[in-house]
RNA sequence: GGGCGUGUGGCCUAGCGGACAGGGCGAGAGGUUCCUAACCUCUCGAUCGCGGGUUCGAAUCCCGCCACGCCCGCCA
């Protein structure tokens, strides 16, 4: 509804300017501050003041006079406040908004008939997921949900680096060391068990005596060569350790929840596609053979660092395989979004440049960059075993949420008691939701230093604040149902006259525009910001507008509005991957 | 050294060319015979890193500087 209204306002301003014979290249349509009672405003008058020789307020008057509200949908009237032209919607804007929101799937944008692959997380299968990288699945999952809701045909991929040196080390270590000589696993989970081999392996490589290191290096090299050639036996050996590791990691990710439509393995592009890409790269004018390795000169793309794409021993590197991988993505999908840490940026830019050189249009490629989460003491590392595991964070979050639920159970006003199952459910929804919301609500490029107290703060501006609004809407609707009231699918707009009612409807109306912006810019945090503002608006309404005790007509309208609000806040939470509790 | 990113009250954060820079945490004062108080109201608190510039107008754009992070591997 907001989108329709905005289009109408833009058309109205443009028509008015044209009629006044003024330039209409910048309409200055924007959202006014909260205390101004208009849905949209225009600041064109500032820009036209010089043009017309009149002061901005006078220009604003003229523009406002030139608008004919009758010919624009939902446009009721236009007035001015100083230099600003303000636009007010018709009562139908309110009723149509509520009715549309009740129609189901509120906020979903029409099908675009375009596919998009969202690749995220893609953590190396070397150990348990720690929270240094936890932004990736949380942001990536939200981006995928938002794009899907915005009308794209979305597929999510976890790209498995199963052909690199790291997994070769893991494979060699797994086959070499005896479990009896390793420390006990931190959890009875395959990823925790297997990471012990990886850690022991890297320790030997770093601190072992020269002979041992040499033997290890040759064993590792043999694994990499085998993979390069597509040797089935080597692939089997690697798979034997990579797959259980991934199962363990996935189990943690699913708690967020972050699930994937498919895992795409590097080895799927070996040897054929990688060899083909290597050959085509070597044929380029920008290809340089230096110190027995093949490299790509990307100076024309502003990248000083040469991209090495074939080692002196003839094997490929991660970027080489990623080029083959991305050629496939470009062939299969209309758009490809990759969520990756800031340290991979140069890498990704280089791959993109190489794809351009190979003749691909890389416009469909898009990156969402996030900054790693550090500990107060410094970086987290799988190898060193420093940092906090995602499982530990989620366990702690749920545990603290449970304490909250139990504390609050005592002074509940409502007489219905929570069953043990309810307590479990709420603790999980609130605990996991708080972690997710805390991460997804921030711009991903901002650095985060992990602190327990801050990450697990359930106070205002966190997930529970928004979830609580959803629970409240459910509570009202449930009560109404028990009194045999049904939510009417049509609304009398004149019954919604209180400012808190109007504000809430207007907030509902904006939701599709928020989805659109978040999808276009790949910025899930704007949905979180909206959800928080929406919750605030709802709470203002809830405070001053009793629903069930209101007179019949007002009651019907408010009940419909509550149902619309539930749909809105529920869908917003779902886009963020945060559960919407029906009670809490 | 070069490239990229970030810098908003004690702390976290939104805004990224227009109406007095919004929230939250924290500190303090209130609010529940009424649909869930994980709520609400009020008070305290900001040279929007620093300095220039562009503009009628700059937290927002440009230039310079400073601080922090990331990258500059035949690792991924």
XYZ file of C-alpha atoms (C1' of nucleotides) in Angstrom:
660
model
C 0.000 0.000 0.000
C 2.841 2.296 0.880
C 4.474 1.439 -2.425
C 1.288 2.407 -4.265
C 0.978 5.604 -2.271
C 4.592 6.523 -2.894
C 4.160 6.014 -6.610
C 1.065 8.202 -6.493
C 2.874 10.957 -4.630
C 5.778 10.849 -7.043
C 3.394 11.094 -9.965
C 1.549 13.946 -8.281
C 4.716 15.950 -7.688
C 5.941 15.306 -11.187
C 2.612 16.370 -12.718
C 2.536 19.501 -10.599
C 6.063 20.508 -11.536
C 5.394 19.892 -15.188
C 2.231 21.960 -14.998
C 4.218 24.766 -13.383
C 6.836 24.430 -16.086
C 9.513 23.533 -13.555
C 12.194 20.840 -13.846
C 11.044 17.504 -12.457
C 14.292 15.596 -12.354
C 14.493 15.474 -8.569
C 11.166 15.124 -6.782
C 12.574 15.129 -3.258
C 9.971 12.658 -2.006
C 10.902 11.391 1.447
C 9.493 10.212 4.731
C 8.846 13.065 7.151
C 9.949 12.953 10.803
C 7.714 11.113 13.242
C 5.964 14.140 14.675
C 4.725 15.296 11.276
C 1.340 13.894 10.438
C 1.905 13.038 6.813
C 2.925 9.774 5.224
C 5.214 11.371 2.676
C 6.639 14.784 1.996
C 8.609 16.554 -0.681
C 11.469 18.983 -0.301
C 11.496 20.115 -3.936
C 10.750 23.662 -2.914
C 14.315 24.122 -1.654
C 15.797 23.258 -4.992
C 13.325 25.308 -6.982
C 13.725 28.418 -4.883
C 16.696 29.579 -6.924
C 14.980 28.637 -10.156
C 11.819 30.608 -9.448
C 13.233 33.456 -7.433
C 10.684 32.827 -4.693
C 11.425 31.652 -1.138
C 10.967 27.898 -0.509
C 7.702 28.174 1.468
C 6.101 30.152 -1.360
C 7.269 27.577 -3.893
C 5.891 24.813 -1.684
C 2.513 26.547 -1.694
C 2.495 26.729 -5.447
C 3.426 23.079 -5.828
C 0.768 22.023 -3.346
C -1.864 24.079 -5.174
C -0.908 22.497 -8.466
C -1.594 18.978 -7.199
C -5.015 17.510 -7.862
C -5.428 14.799 -5.202
C -8.498 13.361 -6.869
C -6.609 11.859 -9.782
C -4.040 9.988 -7.673
C -4.801 6.775 -5.836
C -4.964 7.030 -2.036
C -4.041 10.710 -2.135
C -6.456 12.610 0.056
C -4.957 16.042 0.471
C -1.808 18.060 0.200
C -0.672 20.837 2.467
C 2.506 22.632 3.342
C 4.535 23.146 6.425
C 7.122 25.797 5.746
C 9.177 24.681 2.768
C 7.792 21.142 2.821
C 4.870 19.796 0.831
C 3.095 17.111 2.852
C 0.943 14.319 1.482
C -1.910 12.695 3.390
C -3.593 9.454 2.403
C -7.311 8.724 2.144
C -9.197 6.670 4.747
C -9.198 3.865 2.208
C -5.434 3.703 2.510
C -6.048 2.455 6.032
C -8.799 -0.034 5.319
C -7.140 -1.396 2.186
C -3.912 -1.874 4.112
C -5.566 -3.879 6.869
C -7.561 -5.938 4.396
C -4.494 -6.666 2.278
C -2.496 -7.659 5.329
C -5.219 -10.109 6.336
C -5.174 -11.701 2.931
C -2.121 -13.793 3.797
C 1.566 -13.577 2.903
C 1.574 -9.881 3.658
C 4.722 -8.281 2.361
C 5.475 -10.937 -0.235
C 6.319 -9.333 -3.538
C 5.164 -10.710 -6.882
C 7.147 -13.483 -8.533
C 9.975 -12.128 -10.614
C 10.676 -15.278 -12.568
C 14.376 -14.891 -11.764
C 16.571 -17.365 -9.972
C 19.212 -16.467 -7.442
C 21.710 -18.660 -5.692
C 22.733 -17.525 -2.228
C 26.037 -19.041 -1.176
C 26.835 -18.570 2.468
C 28.768 -19.981 5.405
C 30.940 -22.352 3.326
C 33.233 -22.769 6.321
C 36.138 -25.128 5.784
C 35.322 -28.615 7.034
C 38.141 -28.606 9.541
C 36.344 -28.115 12.837
C 33.244 -27.000 14.744
C 31.567 -23.757 13.777
C 32.703 -20.996 16.091
C 31.049 -17.655 16.507
C 33.804 -15.752 14.736
C 32.057 -16.834 11.579
C 28.538 -17.077 12.934
C 27.543 -13.891 11.183
C 27.784 -15.710 7.892
C 24.968 -18.265 8.351
C 22.803 -15.731 10.177
C 23.155 -12.982 7.600
C 23.161 -15.419 4.691
C 20.053 -17.222 5.814
C 18.227 -13.908 6.268
C 19.315 -12.682 2.838
C 18.007 -15.889 1.292
C 14.686 -15.633 3.119
C 14.279 -11.995 2.122
C 15.085 -12.610 -1.534
C 12.606 -15.474 -1.584
C 9.905 -13.285 -0.078
C 10.778 -10.561 -2.577
C 9.809 -12.848 -5.430
C 13.049 -14.518 -6.426
C 13.416 -18.229 -6.905
C 16.101 -18.852 -4.289
C 18.495 -21.732 -3.820
C 20.961 -21.789 -0.936
C 24.380 -23.366 -1.291
C 27.118 -24.338 1.086
C 30.288 -24.466 -0.966
C 32.485 -27.171 0.491
C 36.209 -26.616 0.248
C 37.057 -30.278 0.034
C 40.042 -29.988 -2.270
C 42.333 -27.596 -0.478
C 45.382 -28.015 1.649
C 43.394 -27.820 4.879
C 41.301 -30.892 4.150
C 44.381 -32.691 2.852
C 45.997 -32.028 6.231
C 42.891 -33.270 8.007
C 42.735 -36.416 5.882
C 46.391 -37.206 6.425
C 46.112 -36.508 10.169
C 43.013 -38.667 10.509
C 44.749 -41.586 8.856
C 47.981 -41.080 10.772
C 47.193 -40.452 14.416
C 45.734 -42.831 16.915
C 42.670 -41.565 18.728
C 44.103 -42.860 22.015
C 46.832 -40.238 21.931
C 44.465 -37.304 21.364
C 42.791 -35.208 24.039
C 39.185 -35.939 24.832
C 36.617 -34.314 22.535
C 34.739 -31.343 23.964
C 31.451 -32.792 22.790
C 30.288 -36.132 21.565
C 29.840 -34.840 18.112
C 31.715 -35.764 14.938
C 33.086 -32.285 14.254
C 34.452 -31.999 17.776
C 35.974 -35.450 17.577
C 37.579 -34.883 14.192
C 38.985 -31.439 14.855
C 41.390 -33.068 17.311
C 43.186 -34.743 14.387
C 43.373 -31.481 12.508
C 44.849 -29.691 15.490
C 47.365 -32.433 16.084
C 48.263 -32.363 12.387
C 48.894 -28.625 12.275
C 50.921 -28.877 15.476
C 53.198 -31.481 13.932
C 53.596 -29.357 10.801
C 54.507 -26.328 12.867
C 56.569 -27.866 15.626
C 57.525 -31.364 14.504
C 61.075 -32.400 13.726
C 62.142 -31.855 10.103
C 61.873 -35.487 9.122
C 58.342 -35.831 10.403
C 57.338 -32.622 8.676
C 58.818 -33.801 5.409
C 56.980 -37.100 5.581
C 53.763 -35.269 6.409
C 54.198 -32.823 3.568
C 54.654 -35.583 1.067
C 51.583 -37.409 2.342
C 49.578 -34.190 2.124
C 50.885 -33.461 -1.350
C 49.844 -36.951 -2.436
C 46.292 -36.282 -1.302
C 46.181 -33.012 -3.187
C 47.580 -34.586 -6.328
C 45.036 -37.368 -6.124
C 42.199 -34.860 -5.868
C 43.619 -32.851 -8.728
C 43.518 -35.882 -10.950
C 40.095 -36.919 -9.801
C 41.422 -40.152 -8.384
C 38.386 -41.996 -6.957
C 40.299 -43.635 -4.128
C 41.654 -40.302 -2.864
C 38.216 -38.737 -3.124
C 36.862 -41.549 -1.009
C 39.504 -41.042 1.659
C 38.773 -37.323 1.834
C 35.045 -37.866 1.829
C 35.365 -40.284 4.728
C 36.483 -37.458 6.946
C 34.832 -34.421 5.319
C 31.279 -35.771 5.311
C 31.086 -36.641 9.022
C 32.698 -33.318 9.803
C 30.036 -31.538 7.759
C 27.294 -33.498 9.473
C 28.532 -32.266 12.809
C 28.837 -28.695 11.614
C 25.419 -28.770 9.966
C 23.817 -29.957 13.176
C 25.057 -26.784 14.859
C 23.958 -24.570 11.989
C 20.503 -26.111 11.964
C 19.932 -24.874 15.470
C 20.007 -21.272 14.215
C 18.329 -22.505 12.017
C 20.391 -22.334 8.849
C 19.831 -25.099 6.359
C 20.994 -25.436 2.781
C 19.289 -26.616 -0.363
C 22.525 -28.203 -1.400
C 26.165 -28.597 -0.674
C 28.337 -27.917 -3.660
C 31.753 -29.520 -3.452
C 34.887 -28.115 -4.996
C 35.705 -31.601 -6.186
C 32.597 -31.530 -8.389
C 34.548 -29.170 -10.620
C 37.588 -31.409 -10.731
C 39.294 -32.357 -12.782
C 37.420 -31.363 -15.967
C 36.055 -27.875 -15.263
C 39.119 -26.769 -13.338
C 41.456 -27.986 -16.052
C 39.375 -26.268 -18.660
C 39.387 -23.005 -16.712
C 43.138 -23.266 -16.217
C 43.722 -23.770 -19.924
C 41.548 -20.817 -20.846
C 43.250 -18.623 -18.263
C 46.682 -19.567 -19.583
C 45.621 -18.506 -23.059
C 44.840 -14.969 -21.912
C 47.131 -12.044 -22.722
C 47.146 -11.226 -19.023
C 48.507 -14.664 -18.114
C 52.111 -14.651 -16.912
C 54.379 -17.633 -16.353
C 56.668 -16.676 -13.531
C 58.791 -18.807 -11.203
C 57.202 -21.874 -12.773
C 53.706 -20.870 -11.715
C 50.882 -19.466 -13.835
C 49.579 -16.107 -12.713
C 47.114 -13.493 -13.869
C 48.006 -9.821 -14.112
C 44.956 -7.910 -12.873
C 46.487 -4.424 -12.838
C 43.806 -3.274 -15.287
C 41.218 -4.023 -12.594
C 43.113 -2.035 -10.002
C 44.360 -5.200 -8.315
C 48.094 -5.072 -7.757
C 48.421 -8.612 -6.502
C 48.831 -11.155 -9.268
C 46.427 -14.061 -9.038
C 48.286 -17.358 -9.033
C 46.031 -19.953 -10.635
C 48.380 -22.904 -11.175
C 51.116 -23.987 -8.819
C 54.567 -24.947 -10.013
C 53.652 -28.575 -9.275
C 50.761 -28.266 -11.692
C 47.929 -28.289 -9.123
C 45.150 -25.739 -9.000
C 44.432 -23.320 -6.184
C 41.264 -22.338 -4.441
C 40.647 -19.335 -6.724
C 41.077 -21.477 -9.831
C 38.392 -23.861 -8.663
C 36.233 -20.964 -7.562
C 36.444 -19.535 -11.078
C 35.154 -22.837 -12.457
C 32.512 -22.855 -9.731
C 31.352 -19.351 -10.602
C 31.240 -20.073 -14.315
C 28.767 -22.781 -13.438
C 26.763 -20.416 -11.228
C 26.592 -17.847 -14.023
C 25.334 -20.521 -16.377
C 22.728 -21.903 -14.004
C 21.303 -18.877 -12.201
C 20.185 -15.356 -13.023
C 21.856 -13.914 -9.924
C 24.468 -15.172 -7.499
C 24.910 -13.671 -4.052
C 27.863 -14.711 -1.917
C 28.145 -13.905 1.769
C 31.761 -13.770 2.775
C 34.135 -12.459 5.412
C 36.074 -9.279 4.814
C 39.338 -11.205 4.566
C 38.096 -12.897 1.380
C 37.372 -9.676 -0.394
C 40.517 -9.415 -2.482
C 40.146 -13.046 -3.391
C 36.570 -12.526 -4.543
C 37.451 -9.393 -6.492
C 40.247 -11.287 -8.227
C 37.947 -14.154 -9.168
C 35.464 -11.668 -10.512
C 38.143 -9.927 -12.579
C 39.320 -13.273 -13.952
C 35.755 -14.111 -14.960
C 35.528 -10.805 -16.797
C 38.727 -11.657 -18.661
C 37.226 -14.989 -19.634
C 34.391 -13.068 -21.253
C 31.700 -13.358 -18.591
C 29.335 -10.606 -17.602
C 29.814 -10.498 -13.825
C 26.956 -8.083 -13.091
C 24.827 -10.954 -11.728
C 27.472 -11.544 -9.055
C 26.950 -9.829 -5.768
C 28.819 -9.971 -2.472
C 27.653 -9.342 1.047
C 30.742 -8.644 3.136
C 30.797 -9.023 6.883
C 33.446 -8.426 9.487
C 34.535 -11.242 11.773
C 33.536 -11.430 15.400
C 36.560 -11.177 17.643
C 37.040 -12.082 21.270
C 38.163 -9.390 23.685
C 41.505 -11.229 23.772
C 41.806 -11.351 19.998
C 40.916 -13.554 17.056
C 39.188 -16.896 17.176
C 40.902 -19.809 15.507
C 39.835 -23.377 14.748
C 43.441 -24.417 14.564
C 44.362 -23.002 17.955
C 41.015 -23.883 19.478
C 40.448 -20.347 20.728
C 37.060 -18.730 20.715
C 33.523 -19.762 21.508
C 31.743 -22.547 19.653
C 28.345 -21.794 18.213
C 26.920 -24.723 20.179
C 28.208 -23.278 23.441
C 26.756 -19.883 22.642
C 23.347 -21.328 21.808
C 23.334 -23.575 24.883
C 24.147 -20.628 27.094
C 21.549 -18.434 25.388
C 18.804 -21.009 25.878
C 19.857 -21.584 29.467
C 19.736 -17.894 30.306
C 16.403 -17.541 28.519
C 15.043 -20.405 30.601
C 16.049 -18.623 33.784
C 14.209 -15.543 32.546
C 11.081 -17.516 31.751
C 11.105 -19.136 35.163
C 11.736 -15.856 36.956
C 8.878 -14.210 35.188
C 6.493 -17.115 35.622
C 6.019 -16.105 39.255
C 4.614 -12.673 38.661
C 2.516 -13.403 35.634
C -0.818 -11.708 35.679
C -2.368 -14.266 33.456
C -3.636 -17.220 35.336
C -2.784 -19.890 32.784
C 0.299 -21.751 33.843
C 3.085 -22.632 31.494
C 3.669 -26.302 30.982
C 7.233 -27.629 31.082
C 6.970 -27.978 27.305
C 6.050 -24.300 27.034
C 9.054 -23.341 29.118
C 11.336 -25.398 26.880
C 9.830 -23.939 23.764
C 9.972 -20.329 24.940
C 13.526 -20.690 26.233
C 14.655 -22.006 22.884
C 12.747 -19.470 20.812
C 13.873 -16.541 22.907
C 17.448 -17.689 23.448
C 18.235 -18.560 19.860
C 16.161 -15.643 18.597
C 18.094 -13.177 20.731
C 21.412 -14.386 19.337
C 20.201 -14.225 15.762
C 18.533 -10.878 16.130
C 21.561 -9.348 17.806
C 23.698 -10.374 14.851
C 21.307 -9.668 12.000
C 20.257 -6.261 13.334
C 23.689 -4.762 12.828
C 25.241 -3.705 9.558
C 27.502 -6.625 8.724
C 30.498 -4.442 7.967
C 30.675 -3.250 11.548
C 33.209 -5.005 13.711
C 31.850 -6.923 16.687
C 33.750 -7.899 19.763
C 31.995 -10.773 21.437
C 30.823 -10.281 25.001
C 28.472 -12.681 26.716
C 26.504 -10.010 28.500
C 25.849 -7.984 25.412
C 25.104 -10.901 23.121
C 22.616 -12.391 25.550
C 20.818 -9.264 26.613
C 17.084 -9.891 26.443
C 16.092 -6.329 27.176
C 14.403 -3.933 24.808
C 15.648 -3.662 21.269
C 16.322 -7.355 21.139
C 14.426 -10.291 19.686
C 12.215 -10.879 22.760
C 10.906 -7.323 22.504
C 9.604 -8.046 19.016
C 8.589 -11.619 19.835
C 6.580 -10.338 22.760
C 4.502 -8.208 20.411
C 3.733 -11.286 18.363
C 2.717 -13.153 21.506
C 0.505 -10.242 22.513
C -1.301 -10.209 19.186
C -1.821 -13.955 19.483
C -3.134 -13.500 23.009
C -5.760 -10.990 21.938
C -6.827 -13.017 18.934
C -7.002 -16.198 20.980
C -9.170 -14.496 23.577
C -11.433 -13.155 20.838
C -11.736 -16.598 19.337
C -12.706 -18.055 22.671
C -15.482 -15.473 22.792
C -16.612 -16.574 19.353
C -15.545 -13.371 17.663
C -14.197 -13.760 14.187
C -11.872 -11.369 12.452
C -13.778 -9.525 9.770
C -12.127 -9.413 6.382
C -13.448 -5.950 5.665
C -12.723 -2.901 7.761
C -14.586 0.322 8.328
C -11.830 2.935 8.007
C -13.762 5.522 9.995
C -13.583 3.241 13.020
C -9.811 3.677 13.105
C -9.504 7.258 14.229
C -7.093 7.264 17.165
C -3.547 8.381 16.332
C -2.142 5.104 17.692
C -4.414 3.162 15.363
C -3.436 5.219 12.360
C 0.250 4.945 13.171
C -0.018 1.199 13.463
C -1.844 0.825 10.144
C 0.712 3.037 8.483
C 3.481 0.882 9.908
C 1.758 -2.217 8.540
C 1.508 -0.499 5.166
C 5.234 0.092 4.957
C 6.236 -3.553 5.304
C 6.331 -4.471 1.582
C 8.505 -1.426 0.896
C 10.895 -2.613 3.589
C 11.065 -6.071 2.020
C 11.756 -4.473 -1.342
C 14.573 -2.299 -0.032
C 16.153 -5.115 1.977
C 16.084 -7.415 -1.051
C 17.433 -4.860 -3.506
C 20.273 -3.822 -1.252
C 20.797 -7.246 0.360
C 20.541 -5.586 3.771
C 18.664 -7.775 6.237
C 19.321 -5.356 9.082
C 16.725 -2.943 7.699
C 14.097 -5.620 8.358
C 15.331 -5.868 11.938
C 15.177 -2.106 12.368
C 11.665 -2.098 10.960
C 10.597 -4.973 13.210
C 11.788 -3.076 16.245
C 10.039 0.142 15.224
C 6.930 -1.816 14.415
C 6.958 -3.415 17.854
C 7.243 0.005 19.429
C 4.308 1.288 17.395
C 2.244 -1.739 18.322
C 2.978 -1.326 22.013
C 1.781 2.275 21.853
C -1.441 1.050 20.268
C -1.798 -1.766 22.765
C -1.403 0.624 25.660
C -4.065 3.087 24.654
C -6.475 1.136 22.501
C -8.278 -1.694 24.260
C -9.579 -4.151 21.703
C -11.897 -6.646 23.311
C -13.704 -4.188 25.550
C -14.330 -1.613 22.812
C -17.718 -0.879 21.272
C -18.770 -3.245 18.574
C -17.608 -1.358 15.490
C -14.362 -0.169 16.978
C -13.757 -3.616 18.368
C -14.176 -5.199 14.948
C -11.798 -2.742 13.342
C -9.207 -3.107 16.089
C -9.429 -6.863 16.019
C -8.727 -6.809 12.303
C -5.848 -4.447 12.926
C -4.364 -6.780 15.540
C -4.629 -9.648 13.074
C -2.877 -7.511 10.463
C -0.178 -6.639 12.974
C 0.352 -10.288 13.811
C 0.768 -11.105 10.148
C 3.238 -8.252 9.735
C 5.415 -8.896 12.761
C 5.275 -12.644 12.212
C 6.458 -12.316 8.626
C 9.152 -9.815 9.556
C 10.528 -12.202 12.189
C 10.365 -15.071 9.776
C 12.475 -13.131 7.265
C 15.091 -12.764 9.968
C 14.893 -16.446 10.804
C 13.645 -15.645 14.295
C 10.764 -17.706 15.615
C 7.510 -15.975 16.495
C 6.155 -17.419 19.767
C 2.395 -17.563 20.210
C 2.833 -17.136 23.908
C 5.690 -16.236 26.153
C 53.954 1.344 2.367
C 49.360 0.279 -0.795
C 44.101 -1.314 -1.115
C 39.357 -2.076 1.333
C 36.264 -1.275 5.613
C 34.776 1.126 10.265
C 34.672 5.683 13.603
C 27.428 8.826 16.123
C 26.217 10.553 24.350
C 30.061 6.209 29.499
C 28.592 1.518 26.293
C 25.710 -0.607 21.820
C 23.099 1.120 17.619
C 19.607 3.645 13.453
C 19.913 7.447 10.001
C 24.044 7.991 4.885
C 21.904 15.344 1.156
C 16.766 18.173 3.770
C 11.965 19.559 9.242
C 15.037 20.034 16.750
C 20.559 13.286 15.063
C 16.109 8.513 16.408
C 16.394 3.907 19.710
C 18.389 0.858 23.421
C 21.858 -0.214 27.664
C 23.021 2.535 32.105
C 21.467 6.084 36.177
C 17.016 8.387 38.500
C 11.407 9.126 39.163
C 6.640 7.096 38.065
C 2.760 3.660 35.991
C -0.742 -2.811 36.566
C -8.834 -3.121 40.096
C -8.075 -2.934 32.506
C -6.717 -7.871 26.097
C 0.652 -11.058 28.918
C 4.741 -5.193 33.014
C 10.009 -9.581 28.503
C 5.427 -3.393 28.493
C 4.758 1.999 28.948
C 5.674 7.446 30.584
C 9.129 11.228 32.242
C 14.348 12.971 33.550
C 19.852 12.742 32.813
C 23.339 12.399 28.888
C 26.059 14.021 21.578
C 31.847 19.606 19.310
C 27.873 12.750 14.639
C 36.993 10.886 15.022
C 39.727 15.804 13.549
C 40.522 19.763 9.747
C 39.217 21.851 5.136
C 35.775 22.080 0.842
C 31.012 21.667 -2.210
C 25.758 23.199 -1.224
C 20.251 27.398 0.193
C 21.184 23.033 3.544
C 26.377 17.991 5.456
C 26.415 12.810 10.465
C 25.306 11.917 5.211
C 29.038 14.075 -0.797
C 34.587 15.508 -1.994
C 39.856 16.218 -0.211
C 43.515 15.702 3.710
C 44.753 13.753 8.459
C 44.158 10.439 12.884
C 42.584 5.746 15.261
C 41.057 0.707 14.850
C 40.072 -3.825 11.790
C 40.930 -6.795 7.368
C 43.884 -7.921 3.055
C 48.507 -7.503 0.111
C 50.614 -16.574 0.665
C 52.411 -21.354 -5.304
C 46.648 -21.270 2.462
C 41.435 -21.075 2.157
